[in-house]
Short mmCIF file of C-alpha atoms in Angstrom, two decimals:
data_model
loop_
_atom_site.label_atom_id
_atom_site.label_comp_id
_atom_site.label_asym_id
_atom_site.label_seq_id
_atom_site.Cartn_x
_atom_site.Cartn_y
_atom_site.Cartn_z
CA MET A 259 57.55 100.94 107.23
CA ALA A 260 61.23 100.32 106.52
CA VAL A 261 63.25 102.58 104.24
CA ASN A 262 62.91 100.13 101.38
CA GLY A 263 59.21 99.59 102.17
CA CYS A 264 59.73 96.01 103.40
CA PRO A 265 57.84 95.24 106.64
CA ILE A 266 60.04 92.17 107.27
CA CYS A 267 63.18 94.32 107.12
CA LEU A 268 61.57 96.76 109.56
CA GLN A 269 60.83 93.95 112.02
CA LYS A 270 64.41 92.67 111.74
CA GLN A 271 65.81 96.16 112.31
CA ARG A 272 63.69 96.60 115.43
CA ARG A 273 64.91 93.25 116.73
CA ILE A 274 68.51 94.26 116.04
CA ASP A 275 67.99 97.52 117.93
CA GLU A 276 66.50 95.64 120.90
CA LEU A 277 69.39 93.17 120.98
CA GLU A 278 71.98 95.96 120.74
CA GLU A 279 70.33 97.81 123.63
CA GLU A 280 70.22 94.61 125.69
CA LEU A 281 73.87 93.90 124.87
CA LYS A 282 74.82 97.39 125.95
CA LYS A 283 73.07 96.93 129.32
CA LEU A 284 74.66 93.51 129.85
CA ARG A 285 78.12 94.92 129.13
CA ALA A 286 77.51 97.72 131.63
CA LYS A 287 76.43 95.19 134.28
CA MET A 288 79.47 93.03 133.57
CA ARG A 289 81.80 96.04 133.89
CA TYR A 290 80.13 96.99 137.17
CA GLN A 291 80.55 93.44 138.49
CA GLU A 292 84.19 93.32 137.44
CA ARG A 293 84.89 96.69 139.06
CA ARG A 294 83.16 95.62 142.26
CA GLU A 295 85.16 92.39 142.39
CA GLN A 296 88.37 94.31 141.79
CA ASP A 297 87.83 97.58 143.69
CA GLY A 298 85.42 96.44 146.42
CA PHE A 299 82.00 97.66 147.46
CA PHE A 300 82.94 101.38 147.59
CA GLY A 301 84.83 101.48 144.28
CA SER A 302 87.97 103.60 144.32
CA SER A 303 87.08 104.77 147.87
CA THR A 304 87.25 101.23 149.28
CA PRO A 305 89.82 101.00 152.12
CA SER A 306 92.79 98.78 151.40
CA SER A 307 91.74 96.41 154.21
CA GLN A 308 88.43 95.67 152.39
CA LEU A 309 89.79 95.05 148.90
CA PRO A 310 88.65 91.60 147.70
CA ILE A 311 91.87 90.99 145.77
CA LYS A 312 95.10 92.84 146.40
CA PRO A 313 97.52 92.90 143.47
CA ASN A 314 101.10 91.92 144.01
CA ALA A 315 103.48 94.80 144.52
CA ALA A 316 105.15 95.89 141.34
CA HIS A 317 108.79 94.92 141.09
CA ARG A 318 111.00 97.95 141.21
CA GLU A 319 114.61 98.09 140.31
CA ARG A 320 116.74 99.00 143.28
CA LYS A 321 118.81 102.11 143.04
CA PRO A 322 122.56 101.53 143.02
CA LYS A 323 124.15 102.06 146.40
CA GLY A 324 126.73 104.73 147.02
CA ALA A 325 127.32 108.11 145.46
CA ARG A 326 127.05 108.86 141.78
CA PRO A 327 130.26 108.77 139.77
CA GLY A 328 132.11 111.99 140.37
CA HIS A 329 130.15 112.85 143.55
CA LYS A 330 131.46 112.71 147.10
CA GLY A 331 129.90 109.90 149.11
CA ASN A 332 127.91 110.42 152.28
CA GLY A 333 128.51 107.31 154.34
CA ARG A 334 128.29 106.62 158.04
CA ARG A 335 130.04 109.30 160.04
CA SER A 336 131.95 108.99 163.29
CA HIS A 337 130.87 110.82 166.42
CA ASP A 338 132.55 114.14 167.13
CA GLU A 339 133.35 115.65 170.52
CA GLU A 340 130.28 117.89 170.47
CA THR A 341 127.71 115.16 169.83
CA VAL A 342 129.17 112.18 171.68
CA ASP A 343 127.45 111.38 174.99
CA ARG A 344 130.27 109.45 176.61
CA THR A 345 133.65 107.97 175.77
CA VAL A 346 134.70 104.57 177.09
CA ASP A 347 138.34 103.41 177.06
CA ILE A 348 138.68 99.70 176.25
CA GLU A 349 141.95 98.07 177.27
CA PRO A 350 143.10 94.81 175.69
CA SER A 351 142.19 91.65 177.57
CA SER A 352 145.87 90.66 177.64
CA GLU A 353 149.19 92.48 177.26
CA THR A 354 150.70 89.57 175.32
CA CYS A 355 150.32 88.70 171.64
CA PRO A 356 147.55 86.14 171.06
CA GLU A 357 149.67 84.49 168.33
CA CYS A 358 153.19 84.17 169.76
CA GLY A 359 152.85 85.32 173.38
CA ALA A 360 155.35 88.20 173.05
CA PRO A 361 154.69 91.35 175.09
CA LEU A 362 152.69 94.07 173.31
CA GLU A 363 153.83 97.67 172.88
CA LYS A 364 151.47 100.63 173.22
CA LYS A 365 150.55 102.22 169.89
CA GLY A 366 147.90 104.83 170.75
CA TRP A 367 144.14 104.54 170.32
CA THR A 368 141.63 104.03 167.52
CA ASP A 369 138.05 105.22 167.68
CA ARG A 370 134.96 103.17 166.96
CA SER A 371 131.60 104.96 166.92
CA VAL A 372 128.56 103.03 168.18
CA VAL A 373 124.95 104.04 168.81
CA ASP A 374 123.32 102.08 171.65
CA THR A 375 120.58 102.46 174.23
CA PRO A 376 120.64 101.60 177.92
CA SER A 377 118.19 99.06 179.29
CA GLN A 378 114.64 100.42 179.14
CA LYS A 379 113.18 97.98 181.65
CA PRO A 380 111.34 99.70 184.54
CA GLN A 381 113.18 99.84 187.83
CA LYS A 382 111.63 99.20 191.21
CA ILE A 383 112.61 102.15 193.42
CA THR A 384 112.16 102.65 197.14
CA TYR A 385 112.22 106.29 198.21
CA ARG A 386 113.24 106.81 201.83
CA LEU A 387 111.30 109.95 202.70
CA ALA A 388 112.79 112.05 205.44
CA LYS A 389 110.32 113.05 208.15
CA ARG A 390 110.55 116.17 210.29
CA TYR A 391 108.49 117.31 213.23
CA CYS A 392 107.50 120.87 214.07
CA PRO A 393 107.22 121.26 217.88
CA HIS A 394 105.50 124.65 217.42
CA CYS A 395 102.44 123.54 215.37
CA HIS A 396 102.82 119.82 216.16
CA ARG A 397 102.88 118.77 212.50
CA THR A 398 104.95 116.13 210.76
CA VAL A 399 106.52 117.20 207.45
CA THR A 400 107.47 114.43 204.99
CA ALA A 401 109.67 114.99 201.93
CA GLN A 402 108.07 114.21 198.57
CA PRO A 403 109.88 112.48 195.68
CA SER A 404 110.13 114.39 192.43
CA GLY A 405 108.62 112.92 189.27
CA VAL A 406 105.84 110.98 191.04
CA LEU A 407 102.18 111.96 191.26
CA PRO A 408 100.53 111.83 194.72
CA LYS A 409 99.49 108.31 195.77
CA SER A 410 100.84 106.85 192.51
CA LEU A 411 102.69 103.55 192.34
CA TYR A 412 104.22 104.43 188.98
CA GLY A 413 106.62 107.24 188.10
CA ASN A 414 105.84 109.97 185.62
CA GLN A 415 108.43 108.74 183.13
CA LEU A 416 106.74 105.34 182.91
CA ILE A 417 103.33 106.99 182.46
CA ALA A 418 104.65 109.31 179.73
CA ASP A 419 106.37 106.45 177.90
CA ALA A 420 103.19 104.33 178.00
CA VAL A 421 101.07 107.22 176.66
CA GLU A 422 103.50 107.80 173.78
CA MET A 423 103.68 104.11 172.89
CA HIS A 424 99.92 103.52 172.88
CA TYR A 425 98.33 106.79 171.76
CA PHE A 426 101.04 108.08 169.43
CA HIS A 427 102.85 105.01 168.07
CA GLY A 428 99.83 102.69 168.30
CA VAL A 429 101.56 99.91 170.26
CA PRO A 430 98.90 97.45 171.54
CA MET A 431 98.15 97.37 175.26
CA GLY A 432 99.30 93.76 175.56
CA ARG A 433 102.78 94.54 174.27
CA ILE A 434 103.11 97.60 176.49
CA SER A 435 102.00 95.55 179.49
CA GLU A 436 104.56 92.84 178.71
CA TYR A 437 107.35 95.34 178.03
CA LEU A 438 106.80 97.50 181.13
CA GLY A 439 105.72 94.71 183.44
CA VAL A 440 102.46 96.55 184.28
CA GLY A 441 99.05 94.92 184.07
CA ALA A 442 96.62 96.07 181.39
CA GLY A 443 94.13 97.19 184.06
CA SER A 444 96.76 99.27 185.80
CA LEU A 445 97.82 100.80 182.48
CA MET A 446 94.25 101.80 181.71
CA GLU A 447 93.91 103.41 185.13
CA LEU A 448 97.12 105.36 184.50
CA PHE A 449 95.71 106.57 181.17
CA ARG A 450 92.43 107.61 182.83
CA ARG A 451 94.26 109.61 185.49
CA CYS A 452 96.48 111.26 182.89
CA ALA A 453 93.43 112.15 180.78
CA ARG A 454 91.72 113.71 183.82
CA LEU A 455 94.78 115.87 184.43
CA PHE A 456 94.74 117.04 180.78
CA GLU A 457 90.95 117.23 180.35
CA ARG A 458 90.90 121.03 179.83
CA ILE A 459 93.52 120.97 177.07
CA PRO A 460 91.19 119.99 174.15
CA ASP A 461 88.91 122.97 174.93
CA GLU A 462 91.90 125.35 174.87
CA LEU A 463 93.06 123.84 171.57
CA ILE A 464 89.55 124.27 170.13
CA GLU A 465 89.79 128.02 170.81
CA GLU A 466 93.11 128.10 168.98
CA TYR A 467 91.62 126.02 166.15
CA ARG A 468 88.73 128.45 165.70
CA ALA A 469 91.15 131.36 165.29
CA ALA A 470 93.26 129.62 162.64
CA LEU A 471 93.10 131.01 159.11
CA VAL A 472 93.27 127.55 157.51
CA LYS A 473 91.37 124.70 159.17
CA HIS A 474 91.00 121.04 158.23
CA ALA A 475 88.39 118.49 159.26
CA ASP A 476 87.69 114.85 158.43
CA GLU A 477 86.20 111.71 159.95
CA THR A 478 86.51 107.94 159.70
CA GLY A 479 84.93 104.88 161.30
CA TRP A 480 85.61 103.79 164.88
CA ARG A 481 83.78 101.17 166.93
CA THR A 482 82.89 101.87 170.57
CA ASP A 483 81.36 99.24 172.84
CA GLY A 484 80.80 97.02 169.80
CA LYS A 485 78.78 99.66 167.97
CA ASN A 486 79.78 101.56 164.86
CA GLY A 487 81.01 105.04 165.64
CA TYR A 488 83.36 107.64 164.26
CA VAL A 489 86.54 109.50 165.05
CA TRP A 490 86.43 113.17 164.11
CA LEU A 491 89.56 115.17 163.37
CA PHE A 492 89.90 118.94 163.49
CA ALA A 493 93.39 120.03 162.57
CA THR A 494 95.73 122.79 161.47
CA ARG A 495 99.46 122.73 160.76
CA HIS A 496 100.10 123.17 164.49
CA LEU A 497 97.43 121.11 166.25
CA SER A 498 95.23 118.02 165.94
CA ILE A 499 92.00 117.56 167.90
CA PHE A 500 90.50 114.06 167.97
CA GLN A 501 87.01 113.16 169.12
CA PHE A 502 86.03 109.50 169.29
CA GLY A 503 82.28 108.96 169.51
CA LYS A 504 79.25 106.98 168.39
CA ASN A 505 77.66 109.37 165.94
CA ARG A 506 78.39 111.06 162.65
CA SER A 507 75.81 113.82 162.97
CA ALA A 508 76.47 117.51 162.44
CA LYS A 509 76.31 118.12 166.21
CA VAL A 510 79.97 117.15 166.62
CA PRO A 511 81.46 119.75 164.22
CA GLN A 512 78.87 122.32 165.36
CA ALA A 513 80.12 121.97 168.93
CA VAL A 514 83.71 122.51 167.77
CA PHE A 515 83.04 125.42 165.40
CA GLY A 516 80.49 127.15 167.60
CA LYS A 517 77.84 129.57 166.33
CA ASP A 518 79.85 132.78 165.96
CA PRO A 519 81.44 133.60 162.58
CA LEU A 520 85.01 132.37 162.31
CA PRO A 521 87.94 133.70 160.29
CA GLY A 522 89.71 131.70 157.62
CA THR A 523 88.77 128.74 155.44
CA LEU A 524 87.78 125.18 156.31
CA VAL A 525 89.13 122.47 153.95
CA VAL A 526 86.89 119.39 153.88
CA ASP A 527 85.30 116.80 151.63
CA ARG A 528 81.67 117.26 150.59
CA TYR A 529 80.15 115.65 153.69
CA ALA A 530 77.06 117.70 154.57
CA ALA A 531 77.90 117.90 158.31
CA TYR A 532 80.46 120.63 157.56
CA ASN A 533 78.20 122.78 155.40
CA LYS A 534 76.93 124.79 158.37
CA ALA A 535 80.41 125.74 159.57
CA PRO A 536 80.46 129.51 160.26
CA CYS A 537 83.39 130.18 157.92
CA GLU A 538 84.40 129.84 154.29
CA ILE A 539 84.62 126.26 152.98
CA GLN A 540 86.97 124.73 150.41
CA TYR A 541 85.97 121.36 148.97
CA CYS A 542 88.65 118.74 148.35
CA TYR A 543 89.72 118.32 144.72
CA ALA A 544 91.16 114.85 145.37
CA HIS A 545 87.67 113.49 146.05
CA LEU A 546 86.32 115.21 142.95
CA LEU A 547 89.19 113.89 140.83
CA ARG A 548 88.38 110.38 142.03
CA GLU A 549 84.76 110.78 140.94
CA VAL A 550 85.86 112.01 137.52
CA GLN A 551 88.18 109.04 137.07
CA ASP A 552 85.49 106.62 138.28
CA LEU A 553 83.21 107.99 135.58
CA GLU A 554 85.68 106.94 132.89
CA ASN A 555 86.12 103.51 134.48
CA GLU A 556 82.37 102.99 134.50
CA PHE A 557 81.83 104.07 130.88
CA PRO A 558 85.09 103.32 129.06
CA GLU A 559 83.42 103.13 125.66
CA GLU A 560 81.83 106.59 125.80
CA PRO A 561 83.95 109.03 123.74
CA GLU A 562 82.25 112.05 125.34
CA ILE A 563 83.31 110.89 128.80
CA SER A 564 86.86 110.10 127.68
CA THR A 565 87.18 113.62 126.28
CA PHE A 566 85.74 115.17 129.45
CA VAL A 567 88.09 113.23 131.74
CA ALA A 568 91.11 114.01 129.54
CA VAL A 569 90.37 117.73 129.95
CA VAL A 570 89.24 117.94 133.60
CA ALA A 571 91.50 115.44 135.38
CA PRO A 572 94.80 117.23 134.53
CA LEU A 573 93.30 120.58 135.57
CA LEU A 574 92.28 119.25 139.00
CA SER A 575 95.72 117.66 139.50
CA LEU A 576 97.48 120.90 138.56
CA ALA A 577 95.27 122.85 140.98
CA MET A 578 96.22 120.56 143.86
CA GLY A 579 99.94 120.74 143.17
CA LEU A 580 100.27 124.42 142.24
CA ARG A 581 100.85 125.77 145.78
CA GLY A 582 103.85 123.46 146.19
CA GLN A 583 105.60 124.65 143.04
CA PRO A 584 108.82 126.70 143.49
CA ILE A 585 107.32 129.90 142.08
CA CYS A 586 106.76 133.35 143.53
CA ASP A 587 103.35 134.44 144.82
CA GLU A 588 102.73 136.64 141.78
CA ASP A 589 103.23 133.70 139.39
CA PHE A 590 101.11 131.51 141.64
CA HIS A 591 98.12 133.88 141.52
CA ARG A 592 98.47 134.30 137.77
CA GLN A 593 98.56 130.54 137.11
CA ALA A 594 95.81 129.90 139.69
CA ALA A 595 93.50 132.40 137.99
CA CYS A 596 94.18 130.74 134.62
CA LEU A 597 93.47 127.25 136.02
CA ARG A 598 90.28 128.45 137.69
CA GLU A 599 88.94 129.87 134.45
CA LYS A 600 89.80 126.68 132.54
CA ILE A 601 87.96 124.55 135.11
CA LYS A 602 84.93 126.85 134.97
CA SER A 603 84.96 126.72 131.17
CA ALA A 604 85.10 122.90 131.18
CA MET A 605 82.15 122.75 133.57
CA ALA A 606 80.13 125.20 131.45
CA GLN A 607 80.39 123.13 128.25
CA PRO A 608 77.11 121.46 127.17
CA ALA A 609 77.08 117.71 127.78
CA LYS A 610 74.70 114.90 126.83
CA HIS A 611 75.85 112.19 129.24
CA MET A 612 74.17 112.32 132.65
CA GLY A 613 77.40 111.37 134.44
CA ILE A 614 79.17 114.43 133.05
CA ARG A 615 76.22 116.62 133.94
CA ARG A 616 76.33 115.39 137.52
CA ILE A 617 80.01 116.40 137.86
CA GLN A 618 79.31 119.75 136.19
CA ASP A 619 76.39 120.41 138.56
CA ILE A 620 78.70 119.92 141.54
CA PHE A 621 81.01 122.67 140.28
CA ARG A 622 78.18 124.99 139.24
CA GLU A 623 76.14 124.70 142.43
CA ASN A 624 79.15 124.90 144.77
CA GLU A 625 81.26 127.51 143.00
CA HIS A 626 81.57 129.50 146.26
CA ARG A 627 83.28 126.48 147.88
CA LEU A 628 85.65 125.39 145.14
CA TYR A 629 88.08 128.21 144.36
CA HIS A 630 89.46 129.56 147.65
CA TRP A 631 92.78 127.87 146.84
CA ALA A 632 93.15 130.26 143.90
CA HIS A 633 92.86 133.35 146.12
CA SER A 634 95.27 132.28 148.88
CA ARG A 635 98.33 130.09 148.61
CA ASP A 636 97.87 128.99 152.22
CA VAL A 637 94.60 127.22 151.38
CA PRO A 638 95.20 123.78 149.84
CA ALA A 639 92.88 122.26 147.26
CA ASP A 640 92.94 118.86 148.98
CA THR A 641 92.51 117.28 152.43
CA ASN A 642 95.90 115.56 152.51
CA LEU A 643 96.78 117.04 155.91
CA ALA A 644 93.65 115.60 157.52
CA GLU A 645 94.07 112.26 155.75
CA ARG A 646 97.63 111.94 157.05
CA ASP A 647 96.60 112.89 160.59
CA LEU A 648 93.83 110.26 160.58
CA ARG A 649 96.06 107.49 159.26
CA PRO A 650 97.42 106.41 162.70
CA SER A 651 93.84 106.09 164.00
CA VAL A 652 92.94 103.94 161.00
CA ILE A 653 95.87 101.65 161.79
CA ALA A 654 94.91 101.57 165.49
CA ARG A 655 91.37 100.60 164.47
CA LYS A 656 92.71 97.58 162.60
CA VAL A 657 94.81 96.52 165.60
CA SER A 658 92.48 97.27 168.52
CA PHE A 659 89.06 97.05 166.80
CA GLY A 660 88.01 100.27 168.55
CA SER A 661 87.29 101.25 172.16
CA VAL A 662 85.67 98.98 174.71
CA THR A 663 83.72 101.70 176.56
CA ASP A 664 82.64 105.30 176.10
CA ALA A 665 85.05 106.27 178.88
CA GLY A 666 87.89 104.61 177.00
CA ALA A 667 86.95 106.54 173.87
CA GLY A 668 87.07 109.77 175.89
CA VAL A 669 90.52 108.92 177.24
CA ARG A 670 91.73 108.20 173.72
CA SER A 671 90.31 111.51 172.51
CA THR A 672 92.25 113.51 175.10
CA LEU A 673 95.57 111.69 175.02
CA THR A 674 95.68 111.30 171.22
CA THR A 675 95.00 115.03 170.91
CA VAL A 676 97.80 115.88 173.34
CA ALA A 677 100.35 113.50 171.81
CA ALA A 678 99.67 114.45 168.18
CA THR A 679 99.76 118.19 168.90
CA ILE A 680 103.03 117.94 170.83
CA LYS A 681 104.65 116.21 167.87
CA LYS A 682 103.26 118.73 165.38
CA ARG A 683 104.92 121.54 167.32
CA GLY A 684 108.31 119.88 167.24
CA GLY A 685 108.25 118.53 170.78
CA GLU A 686 109.05 115.11 172.21
CA VAL A 687 105.87 113.38 173.35
CA ALA A 688 107.16 111.46 176.36
CA THR A 689 109.54 114.22 177.49
CA ASP A 690 106.92 116.98 177.37
CA ILE A 691 104.22 114.87 179.04
CA LYS A 692 106.64 114.00 181.86
CA ARG A 693 107.45 117.69 182.38
CA ALA A 694 103.76 118.47 182.65
CA LEU A 695 103.17 115.59 185.08
CA ASP A 696 106.14 116.71 187.18
CA LEU A 697 104.59 120.18 187.41
CA LEU A 698 101.24 118.72 188.45
CA ALA A 699 102.97 116.53 191.04
CA LEU A 700 104.27 119.70 192.71
CA ASP A 701 101.10 121.78 192.17
CA PRO A 702 97.90 119.85 191.33
CA LYS A 703 96.14 123.13 190.42
CA ALA A 704 98.76 124.18 187.85
CA ASP A 705 97.85 124.58 184.17
CA PRO A 706 99.79 122.05 182.05
CA TYR A 707 98.94 123.80 178.76
CA PRO A 708 101.94 126.21 178.72
CA ILE A 709 104.29 123.32 179.49
CA LEU A 710 102.93 121.04 176.78
CA PHE A 711 102.40 123.75 174.15
CA PRO A 712 104.74 126.73 174.51
CA PRO A 713 104.01 129.74 172.27
CA LEU A 714 104.80 129.15 168.62
CA ASN A 715 107.72 131.03 167.11
CA PRO A 716 106.55 133.64 164.61
CA PRO A 717 107.18 132.66 160.96
#
C-alpha cells in the first residue's frame, strides 16, 4: 500500500521508479558510447594512432623572441679559435670596384661563422694491397686495409651509419638504401653480420641489468611475420635491452630475471607476467591514476566518486613528482611518509560504489608493491623511463609494420639494444660501433663489449 493508502498512487510510484532506473541505465550506456567514440576502444589507454577523432591542437600564444627587458640576450655566437674546425680565406673576385671600376685598397678581414657538413655520399674506394713473399716459408703476405671487415664490400663507417639510421633514428630501409646507394637486401645482410658480431652483448647487459638496484620493464605490440607479437624492454638509467618476439607470456621476463633472488626494485605496470620476478616490485602510479580518472569520467554524476577522485588523484600525482623536487633527502622521506599515510587512509575509508571498492582493493591487496618509492628516492613511482625508451619502437612499428621474419626480429633486438645503450651512456652510436667493428676486423675473436660500453664513471 502507498503512504496515503491509495493503491493507484502506489502503482504510479512503482512505474516512476522503474522509469528512473531505466533512464539511469540509458544515460550510462550513452556516456559509455560517447566515451568510446571519443577515446577509442581502450578508453584513456587507447594509442593516439587508434583514436577515432583527434581534436585540433590548441592554439598557443607564441613567446616573444629575444631576451626579456633588462636581460642580456643570448643570440647566435661566432666560432672561436678553440672550437673552429678550419678557417678559409676568401679573396674578392675582382680587385676593382663593382660600381666605378676604381682599384680597391686592402682593409683587413671580417669573420663570418658558418656551420656546414661535407658530402655524406659513399665513396667507391680501391685499395691497392701490397703483397710480399717469404722465401723461407714460401708464403705470400698481403696487407689488409683498416676499417673493413674480412671479405666485406662495405666499409665499417657505412655499416655503422646504416645501423644508427635504422635502429636508432628509425629511418626506413628504403630511404637508407636510396641515400647510401646500397640495395635493401645488401643492407639487411650487413645488419645480420653486425648482429652476429654483437650477439653476446645482450647476455652481458642482462647480467648488468640483474645487478642494478632500480630496474624497469615494459612491453608493447610488434608484428612478426604478419602475426601479432610483442617487444619487451628491460632498462635502467644506463642500459636498454630489447627483445622482439611473438609472445607475451611470462617466459620472456623469467628468462631475463632468472631464478635466483635479485637486489633492488623492479618498476612495472600491473601486468601479471612480472609478478614472479625474484625481486621487490613497485607498481606504476600513472596507470593507477588513469584508472581513478576513468572512474570519474564513467560516473560523472556520482558525488561519492567525485569526492574520492578529488582526494586520491592529487595524492598520486604528488607521489610521482616528489622525487624530482629540489628538497633534501630528509625532507623527501618526511613528505613521502606523510603522502603514504594519506593514500593508505583514503583507501581504508568505507565506500558504497563498487568502482571505488575496486580501486581500494588494488591498494589493499598489493600494499607490498606500492610504497617502495617512499623508502628510496631512487625508486620512481611511475614507468616514465620505460615508456620513453619504448617510444622509438612504437614509431618504428607505425612506419615498418613490424619485422618480416623471426631472424629479422632477432637482428633488431640485438642492434636496437646496442644502439640505445650506447646513447644512454653518452656515446656516439655510429662512432662507437665503427670502433668496435675496426677492432673485430683486426681480431675476429676480440670482445667488442669493452669498446662499446666502457666502465661507467662513479657518481
